[in-house]
mmCIF file with all atom_site columns, C-alpha atoms in Angstrom:
data_model
loop_
_atom_site.group_PDB
_atom_site.id
_atom_site.type_symbol
_atom_site.label_atom_id
_atom_site.label_alt_id
_atom_site.label_comp_id
_atom_site.label_asym_id
_atom_site.label_entity_id
_atom_site.label_seq_id
_atom_site.pdbx_PDB_ins_code
_atom_site.Cartn_x
_atom_site.Cartn_y
_atom_site.Cartn_z
_atom_site.occupancy
_atom_site.B_iso_or_equiv
_atom_site.pdbx_formal_charge
_atom_site.auth_seq_id
_atom_site.auth_comp_id
_atom_site.auth_asym_id
_atom_site.auth_atom_id
_atom_site.pdbx_PDB_model_num
ATOM 1   C CA . GLN A 1 1   ? 76.339  94.018  116.388 1.00 46.00 ? 1   GLN A CA 1
ATOM 2   C CA . VAL A 1 2   ? 72.611  93.502  116.863 1.00 50.00 ? 2   VAL A CA 1
ATOM 3   C CA . GLY A 1 3   ? 72.682  89.876  115.685 1.00 65.00 ? 3   GLY A CA 1
ATOM 4   C CA . ALA A 1 4   ? 75.100  89.153  118.513 1.00 67.00 ? 4   ALA A CA 1
ATOM 5   C CA . LEU A 1 5   ? 72.875  91.060  120.925 1.00 66.00 ? 5   LEU A CA 1
ATOM 6   C CA . ASN A 1 6   ? 69.870  88.911  119.981 1.00 69.00 ? 6   ASN A CA 1
ATOM 7   C CA . ARG A 1 7   ? 71.969  85.769  120.427 1.00 70.00 ? 7   ARG A CA 1
ATOM 8   C CA . LEU A 1 8   ? 73.004  86.926  123.911 1.00 71.00 ? 8   LEU A CA 1
ATOM 9   C CA . VAL A 1 9   ? 69.393  87.567  124.908 1.00 69.00 ? 9   VAL A CA 1
ATOM 10  C CA . GLY A 1 10  ? 68.235  84.283  123.366 1.00 74.00 ? 10  GLY A CA 1
ATOM 11  C CA . ARG A 1 11  ? 65.390  85.857  121.401 1.00 71.00 ? 11  ARG A CA 1
ATOM 12  C CA . ARG A 1 12  ? 64.752  88.666  118.940 1.00 72.00 ? 12  ARG A CA 1
ATOM 13  C CA . LYS A 1 13  ? 64.742  91.813  121.056 1.00 66.00 ? 13  LYS A CA 1
ATOM 14  C CA . ALA A 1 14  ? 66.442  94.210  118.649 1.00 67.00 ? 14  ALA A CA 1
ATOM 15  C CA . LYS A 1 15  ? 65.723  94.690  114.957 1.00 66.00 ? 15  LYS A CA 1
ATOM 16  C CA . SER A 1 16  ? 68.549  93.234  112.872 1.00 63.00 ? 16  SER A CA 1
ATOM 17  C CA . GLU A 1 17  ? 69.190  93.083  109.135 1.00 64.00 ? 17  GLU A CA 1
ATOM 18  C CA . ASN A 1 18  ? 72.222  92.556  106.937 1.00 59.00 ? 18  ASN A CA 1
ATOM 19  C CA . ARG A 1 19  ? 72.320  96.162  105.798 1.00 59.00 ? 19  ARG A CA 1
ATOM 20  C CA . PRO A 1 20  ? 73.336  99.443  107.364 1.00 59.00 ? 20  PRO A CA 1
ATOM 21  C CA . GLY A 1 21  ? 70.859  101.960 108.737 1.00 62.00 ? 21  GLY A CA 1
ATOM 22  C CA . VAL A 1 22  ? 68.409  99.566  110.425 1.00 65.00 ? 22  VAL A CA 1
ATOM 23  C CA . THR A 1 23  ? 69.050  100.754 113.981 1.00 65.00 ? 23  THR A CA 1
ATOM 24  C CA . ARG A 1 24  ? 67.854  104.354 114.061 1.00 65.00 ? 24  ARG A CA 1
ATOM 25  C CA . GLY A 1 25  ? 67.871  105.145 117.761 1.00 71.00 ? 25  GLY A CA 1
ATOM 26  C CA . PHE A 1 26  ? 69.229  104.010 121.104 1.00 74.00 ? 26  PHE A CA 1
ATOM 27  C CA . SER A 1 27  ? 67.505  101.222 123.026 1.00 74.00 ? 27  SER A CA 1
ATOM 28  C CA . TRP A 1 28  ? 68.410  99.280  126.144 1.00 81.00 ? 28  TRP A CA 1
ATOM 29  C CA . VAL A 1 29  ? 68.078  95.495  126.023 1.00 78.00 ? 29  VAL A CA 1
ATOM 30  C CA . ARG A 1 30  ? 68.022  93.527  129.267 1.00 79.00 ? 30  ARG A CA 1
ATOM 31  C CA . ILE A 1 31  ? 70.218  90.415  129.223 1.00 77.00 ? 31  ILE A CA 1
ATOM 32  C CA . ASP A 1 32  ? 69.371  89.370  132.778 1.00 79.00 ? 32  ASP A CA 1
ATOM 33  C CA . SER A 1 33  ? 68.480  91.033  136.079 1.00 83.00 ? 33  SER A CA 1
ATOM 34  C CA . GLN A 1 34  ? 71.941  92.614  136.380 1.00 84.00 ? 34  GLN A CA 1
ATOM 35  C CA . VAL A 1 35  ? 73.038  93.262  132.791 1.00 80.00 ? 35  VAL A CA 1
ATOM 36  C CA . GLN A 1 36  ? 71.637  95.588  130.146 1.00 79.00 ? 36  GLN A CA 1
ATOM 37  C CA . LEU A 1 37  ? 73.183  96.361  126.752 1.00 76.00 ? 37  LEU A CA 1
ATOM 38  C CA . LEU A 1 38  ? 72.718  99.496  124.717 1.00 75.00 ? 38  LEU A CA 1
ATOM 39  C CA . ASP A 1 39  ? 71.838  98.970  121.052 1.00 73.00 ? 39  ASP A CA 1
ATOM 40  C CA . SER A 1 40  ? 72.935  102.027 119.117 1.00 69.00 ? 40  SER A CA 1
ATOM 41  C CA . PRO A 1 41  ? 73.164  102.951 115.455 1.00 65.00 ? 41  PRO A CA 1
ATOM 42  C CA . GLY A 1 42  ? 76.523  102.783 113.756 1.00 61.00 ? 42  GLY A CA 1
ATOM 43  C CA . ILE A 1 43  ? 77.778  106.078 112.490 1.00 56.00 ? 43  ILE A CA 1
ATOM 44  C CA . ILE A 1 44  ? 78.923  106.544 108.905 1.00 56.00 ? 44  ILE A CA 1
ATOM 45  C CA . PRO A 1 45  ? 79.773  110.162 108.157 1.00 58.00 ? 45  PRO A CA 1
ATOM 46  C CA . ALA A 1 46  ? 77.626  111.798 105.495 1.00 59.00 ? 46  ALA A CA 1
ATOM 47  C CA . LYS A 1 47  ? 80.765  112.920 103.688 1.00 61.00 ? 47  LYS A CA 1
ATOM 48  C CA . GLN A 1 48  ? 83.452  110.264 103.461 1.00 53.00 ? 48  GLN A CA 1
ATOM 49  C CA . VAL A 1 49  ? 87.048  111.173 104.164 1.00 64.00 ? 49  VAL A CA 1
ATOM 50  C CA . SER A 1 50  ? 88.179  109.895 100.769 1.00 80.00 ? 50  SER A CA 1
ATOM 51  C CA . GLN A 1 51  ? 86.896  108.174 97.653  1.00 83.00 ? 51  GLN A CA 1
ATOM 52  C CA . ARG A 1 52  ? 89.029  105.142 98.564  1.00 85.00 ? 52  ARG A CA 1
ATOM 53  C CA . VAL A 1 53  ? 87.285  104.795 101.944 1.00 84.00 ? 53  VAL A CA 1
ATOM 54  C CA . ALA A 1 54  ? 83.854  105.124 100.320 1.00 84.00 ? 54  ALA A CA 1
ATOM 55  C CA . TYR A 1 55  ? 84.739  102.412 97.786  1.00 88.00 ? 55  TYR A CA 1
ATOM 56  C CA . ARG A 1 56  ? 86.006  100.101 100.541 1.00 89.00 ? 56  ARG A CA 1
ATOM 57  C CA . LEU A 1 57  ? 82.798  100.567 102.533 1.00 86.00 ? 57  LEU A CA 1
ATOM 58  C CA . ALA A 1 58  ? 80.735  99.809  99.423  1.00 88.00 ? 58  ALA A CA 1
ATOM 59  C CA . MET A 1 59  ? 82.873  96.742  98.615  1.00 91.00 ? 59  MET A CA 1
ATOM 60  C CA . CYS A 1 60  ? 82.088  95.366  102.065 1.00 88.00 ? 60  CYS A CA 1
ATOM 61  C CA . ASP A 1 61  ? 78.382  96.280  101.814 1.00 86.00 ? 61  ASP A CA 1
ATOM 62  C CA . ASP A 1 62  ? 78.616  98.854  104.601 1.00 80.00 ? 62  ASP A CA 1
ATOM 63  C CA . ILE A 1 63  ? 76.921  101.568 102.539 1.00 79.00 ? 63  ILE A CA 1
ATOM 64  C CA . GLY A 1 64  ? 73.392  101.218 101.210 1.00 74.00 ? 64  GLY A CA 1
ATOM 65  C CA . ALA A 1 65  ? 73.264  99.959  97.610  1.00 78.00 ? 65  ALA A CA 1
ATOM 66  C CA . ALA A 1 66  ? 71.414  103.091 96.484  1.00 76.00 ? 66  ALA A CA 1
ATOM 67  C CA . ALA A 1 67  ? 74.477  105.179 97.342  1.00 78.00 ? 67  ALA A CA 1
ATOM 68  C CA . TYR A 1 68  ? 76.902  103.662 94.811  1.00 86.00 ? 68  TYR A CA 1
ATOM 69  C CA . ASP A 1 69  ? 77.265  102.242 91.317  1.00 91.00 ? 69  ASP A CA 1
ATOM 70  C CA . PRO A 1 70  ? 77.962  98.470  91.512  1.00 93.00 ? 70  PRO A CA 1
ATOM 71  C CA . GLN A 1 71  ? 79.962  98.566  88.258  1.00 95.00 ? 71  GLN A CA 1
ATOM 72  C CA . ALA A 1 72  ? 82.323  101.232 89.589  1.00 94.00 ? 72  ALA A CA 1
ATOM 73  C CA . VAL A 1 73  ? 82.694  99.467  92.951  1.00 95.00 ? 73  VAL A CA 1
ATOM 74  C CA . ALA A 1 74  ? 83.296  96.049  91.338  1.00 95.00 ? 74  ALA A CA 1
ATOM 75  C CA . SER A 1 75  ? 85.911  97.639  89.062  1.00 95.00 ? 75  SER A CA 1
ATOM 76  C CA . ALA A 1 76  ? 87.596  99.283  92.039  1.00 95.00 ? 76  ALA A CA 1
ATOM 77  C CA . LEU A 1 77  ? 87.465  95.965  93.916  1.00 95.00 ? 77  LEU A CA 1
ATOM 78  C CA . LEU A 1 78  ? 89.248  94.123  91.126  1.00 95.00 ? 78  LEU A CA 1
ATOM 79  C CA . GLU A 1 79  ? 91.915  96.838  90.892  1.00 94.00 ? 79  GLU A CA 1
ATOM 80  C CA . ALA A 1 80  ? 92.410  96.753  94.681  1.00 93.00 ? 80  ALA A CA 1
ATOM 81  C CA . LEU A 1 81  ? 92.775  92.963  94.621  1.00 92.00 ? 81  LEU A CA 1
ATOM 82  C CA . VAL A 1 82  ? 95.293  93.040  91.764  1.00 92.00 ? 82  VAL A CA 1
ATOM 83  C CA . LEU A 1 83  ? 97.316  95.716  93.576  1.00 91.00 ? 83  LEU A CA 1
ATOM 84  C CA . ALA A 1 84  ? 97.157  93.808  96.869  1.00 89.00 ? 84  ALA A CA 1
ATOM 85  C CA . GLU A 1 85  ? 98.287  90.588  95.192  1.00 89.00 ? 85  GLU A CA 1
ATOM 86  C CA . ALA A 1 86  ? 101.240 92.386  93.604  1.00 89.00 ? 86  ALA A CA 1
ATOM 87  C CA . GLU A 1 87  ? 102.284 94.020  96.898  1.00 88.00 ? 87  GLU A CA 1
ATOM 88  C CA . ARG A 1 88  ? 101.414 91.218  99.331  1.00 86.00 ? 88  ARG A CA 1
ATOM 89  C CA . PRO A 1 89  ? 100.839 87.861  97.563  1.00 85.00 ? 89  PRO A CA 1
ATOM 90  C CA . ALA A 1 90  ? 100.140 86.147  100.890 1.00 83.00 ? 90  ALA A CA 1
ATOM 91  C CA . TYR A 1 91  ? 97.140  88.426  101.466 1.00 83.00 ? 91  TYR A CA 1
ATOM 92  C CA . VAL A 1 92  ? 95.392  87.895  98.128  1.00 86.00 ? 92  VAL A CA 1
ATOM 93  C CA . ARG A 1 93  ? 95.341  84.934  95.792  1.00 84.00 ? 93  ARG A CA 1
ATOM 94  C CA . LEU A 1 94  ? 93.528  85.723  92.568  1.00 87.00 ? 94  LEU A CA 1
ATOM 95  C CA . ASP A 1 95  ? 93.666  82.107  91.409  1.00 87.00 ? 95  ASP A CA 1
ATOM 96  C CA . LYS A 1 96  ? 90.265  81.541  93.108  1.00 86.00 ? 96  LYS A CA 1
ATOM 97  C CA . LEU A 1 97  ? 88.823  84.318  90.972  1.00 87.00 ? 97  LEU A CA 1
ATOM 98  C CA . ARG A 1 98  ? 90.318  82.770  87.837  1.00 88.00 ? 98  ARG A CA 1
ATOM 99  C CA . GLU A 1 99  ? 89.069  79.292  88.823  1.00 90.00 ? 99  GLU A CA 1
ATOM 100 C CA . ARG A 1 100 ? 85.545  80.505  89.565  1.00 89.00 ? 100 ARG A CA 1
ATOM 101 C CA . TRP A 1 101 ? 84.985  82.618  86.473  1.00 89.00 ? 101 TRP A CA 1
ATOM 102 C CA . GLY A 1 102 ? 87.669  81.557  83.998  1.00 90.00 ? 102 GLY A CA 1
ATOM 103 C CA . VAL A 1 103 ? 88.506  85.156  83.200  1.00 91.00 ? 103 VAL A CA 1
ATOM 104 C CA . PRO A 1 104 ? 92.206  85.912  83.713  1.00 90.00 ? 104 PRO A CA 1
ATOM 105 C CA . THR A 1 105 ? 92.862  89.135  85.598  1.00 89.00 ? 105 THR A CA 1
ATOM 106 C CA . ASP A 1 106 ? 96.281  89.694  84.051  1.00 86.00 ? 106 ASP A CA 1
ATOM 107 C CA . GLU A 1 107 ? 94.842  90.190  80.546  1.00 85.00 ? 107 GLU A CA 1
ATOM 108 C CA . CYS A 1 108 ? 92.835  93.243  81.578  1.00 87.00 ? 108 CYS A CA 1
ATOM 109 C CA . SER A 1 109 ? 94.306  96.717  81.880  1.00 89.00 ? 109 SER A CA 1
ATOM 110 C CA . CYS A 1 110 ? 91.790  97.888  84.500  1.00 93.00 ? 110 CYS A CA 1
ATOM 111 C CA . GLY A 1 111 ? 88.906  96.743  86.675  1.00 94.00 ? 111 GLY A CA 1
ATOM 112 C CA . GLU A 1 112 ? 86.301  98.142  84.305  1.00 95.00 ? 112 GLU A CA 1
ATOM 113 C CA . GLU A 1 113 ? 87.725  96.062  81.466  1.00 96.00 ? 113 GLU A CA 1
ATOM 114 C CA . TYR A 1 114 ? 87.689  92.938  83.668  1.00 96.00 ? 114 TYR A CA 1
ATOM 115 C CA . VAL A 1 115 ? 84.031  93.425  84.650  1.00 96.00 ? 115 VAL A CA 1
ATOM 116 C CA . ALA A 1 116 ? 83.118  93.961  80.978  1.00 96.00 ? 116 ALA A CA 1
ATOM 117 C CA . GLN A 1 117 ? 85.012  90.807  79.961  1.00 95.00 ? 117 GLN A CA 1
ATOM 118 C CA . LEU A 1 118 ? 83.391  88.838  82.786  1.00 96.00 ? 118 LEU A CA 1
ATOM 119 C CA . ALA A 1 119 ? 79.985  90.069  81.624  1.00 96.00 ? 119 ALA A CA 1
ATOM 120 C CA . GLU A 1 120 ? 80.720  89.045  78.033  1.00 95.00 ? 120 GLU A CA 1
ATOM 121 C CA . GLU A 1 121 ? 82.006  85.575  78.897  1.00 94.00 ? 121 GLU A CA 1
ATOM 122 C CA . ARG A 1 122 ? 79.693  84.606  81.769  1.00 94.00 ? 122 ARG A CA 1
ATOM 123 C CA . PHE A 1 123 ? 76.635  86.883  81.880  1.00 96.00 ? 123 PHE A CA 1
ATOM 124 C CA . THR A 1 124 ? 75.596  87.309  78.233  1.00 94.00 ? 124 THR A CA 1
ATOM 125 C CA . GLY A 1 125 ? 76.952  90.850  78.219  1.00 95.00 ? 125 GLY A CA 1
ATOM 126 C CA . ASP A 1 126 ? 75.059  91.982  81.343  1.00 96.00 ? 126 ASP A CA 1
ATOM 127 C CA . VAL A 1 127 ? 77.684  94.204  83.013  1.00 96.00 ? 127 VAL A CA 1
ATOM 128 C CA . GLN A 1 128 ? 75.414  95.123  85.919  1.00 96.00 ? 128 GLN A CA 1
ATOM 129 C CA . ARG A 1 129 ? 74.825  91.455  86.768  1.00 97.00 ? 129 ARG A CA 1
ATOM 130 C CA . ALA A 1 130 ? 78.540  90.653  86.445  1.00 97.00 ? 130 ALA A CA 1
ATOM 131 C CA . ALA A 1 131 ? 79.442  93.507  88.801  1.00 96.00 ? 131 ALA A CA 1
ATOM 132 C CA . THR A 1 132 ? 76.774  92.580  91.339  1.00 96.00 ? 132 THR A CA 1
ATOM 133 C CA . THR A 1 133 ? 77.813  88.918  91.283  1.00 96.00 ? 133 THR A CA 1
ATOM 134 C CA . LEU A 1 134 ? 81.496  89.762  91.694  1.00 96.00 ? 134 LEU A CA 1
ATOM 135 C CA . LEU A 1 135 ? 80.684  91.926  94.731  1.00 95.00 ? 135 LEU A CA 1
ATOM 136 C CA . LYS A 1 136 ? 78.406  89.228  96.166  1.00 95.00 ? 136 LYS A CA 1
ATOM 137 C CA . ASP A 1 137 ? 81.122  86.588  95.756  1.00 94.00 ? 137 ASP A CA 1
ATOM 138 C CA . PHE A 1 138 ? 83.669  88.824  97.481  1.00 93.00 ? 138 PHE A CA 1
ATOM 139 C CA . ARG A 1 139 ? 81.327  89.620  100.376 1.00 91.00 ? 139 ARG A CA 1
ATOM 140 C CA . SER A 1 140 ? 80.272  86.001  100.914 1.00 90.00 ? 140 SER A CA 1
ATOM 141 C CA . GLY A 1 141 ? 83.831  84.658  100.893 1.00 89.00 ? 141 GLY A CA 1
ATOM 142 C CA . SER A 1 142 ? 83.240  82.578  97.743  1.00 89.00 ? 142 SER A CA 1
ATOM 143 C CA . LEU A 1 143 ? 86.512  83.914  96.346  1.00 88.00 ? 143 LEU A CA 1
ATOM 144 C CA . GLY A 1 144 ? 88.446  82.739  99.401  1.00 85.00 ? 144 GLY A CA 1
ATOM 145 C CA . ARG A 1 145 ? 90.075  84.859  102.050 1.00 84.00 ? 145 ARG A CA 1
ATOM 146 C CA . LEU A 1 146 ? 91.074  88.158  100.519 1.00 85.00 ? 146 LEU A CA 1
ATOM 147 C CA . CYS A 1 147 ? 92.636  91.084  102.318 1.00 84.00 ? 147 CYS A CA 1
ATOM 148 C CA . LEU A 1 148 ? 92.412  94.597  100.897 1.00 84.00 ? 148 LEU A CA 1
ATOM 149 C CA . GLU A 1 149 ? 94.441  96.223  103.665 1.00 82.00 ? 149 GLU A CA 1
ATOM 150 C CA . TRP A 1 150 ? 97.249  95.150  105.944 1.00 77.00 ? 150 TRP A CA 1
ATOM 151 C CA . PRO A 1 151 ? 98.992  96.570  108.984 1.00 75.00 ? 151 PRO A CA 1
ATOM 152 C CA . ALA A 1 152 ? 101.729 99.125  108.453 1.00 72.00 ? 152 ALA A CA 1
ATOM 153 C CA . GLU A 1 153 ? 105.277 97.824  108.777 1.00 64.00 ? 153 GLU A CA 1
ATOM 154 C CA . GLY A 1 154 ? 106.221 97.465  112.428 1.00 58.00 ? 154 GLY A CA 1
ATOM 155 C CA . GLN A 1 155 ? 102.699 98.121  113.663 1.00 54.00 ? 155 GLN A CA 1
ATOM 156 C CA . GLY A 1 156 ? 101.646 95.871  116.499 1.00 52.00 ? 156 GLY A CA 1
ATOM 157 C CA . GLU A 1 157 ? 105.184 94.919  117.437 1.00 48.00 ? 157 GLU A CA 1
ATOM 158 C CA . GLU A 1 158 ? 106.217 95.384  121.034 1.00 48.00 ? 158 GLU A CA 1
ATOM 159 C CA . ARG A 1 159 ? 109.008 97.867  121.626 1.00 40.00 ? 159 ARG A CA 1
#
């Protein structure tokens, strides 16, 4: 991560922003007389393996905002959180979401309906703003620690 690289150097040597695609080429950054680090661009394939992976990347803000519809991603986020809470309650607690916005998730049949209801109750009907705010809250941790994925059963155990 470039932010970490700049912290190691102690000054801004590499361009860093909180969005993908900033680093476009390779560049060496000298830490001291004996250590150099290579700053390289991250690689996100042009064609994602699956729609689920693309949604997850968008949820986490790892794809440029121009590449996705915030309403669709916020809807998919809510559905993923509801599913995760049902399967692994220790990984997701939707009570923070209910406390923050006052919109119960269990009264909605899908993520799209939740985002629309959130927009109606909290954002004067502005669905785009509701979706963007929901994504921002998720990304910033304002909704608490939420886990969309977990290790497979038995993974990481010594044999």
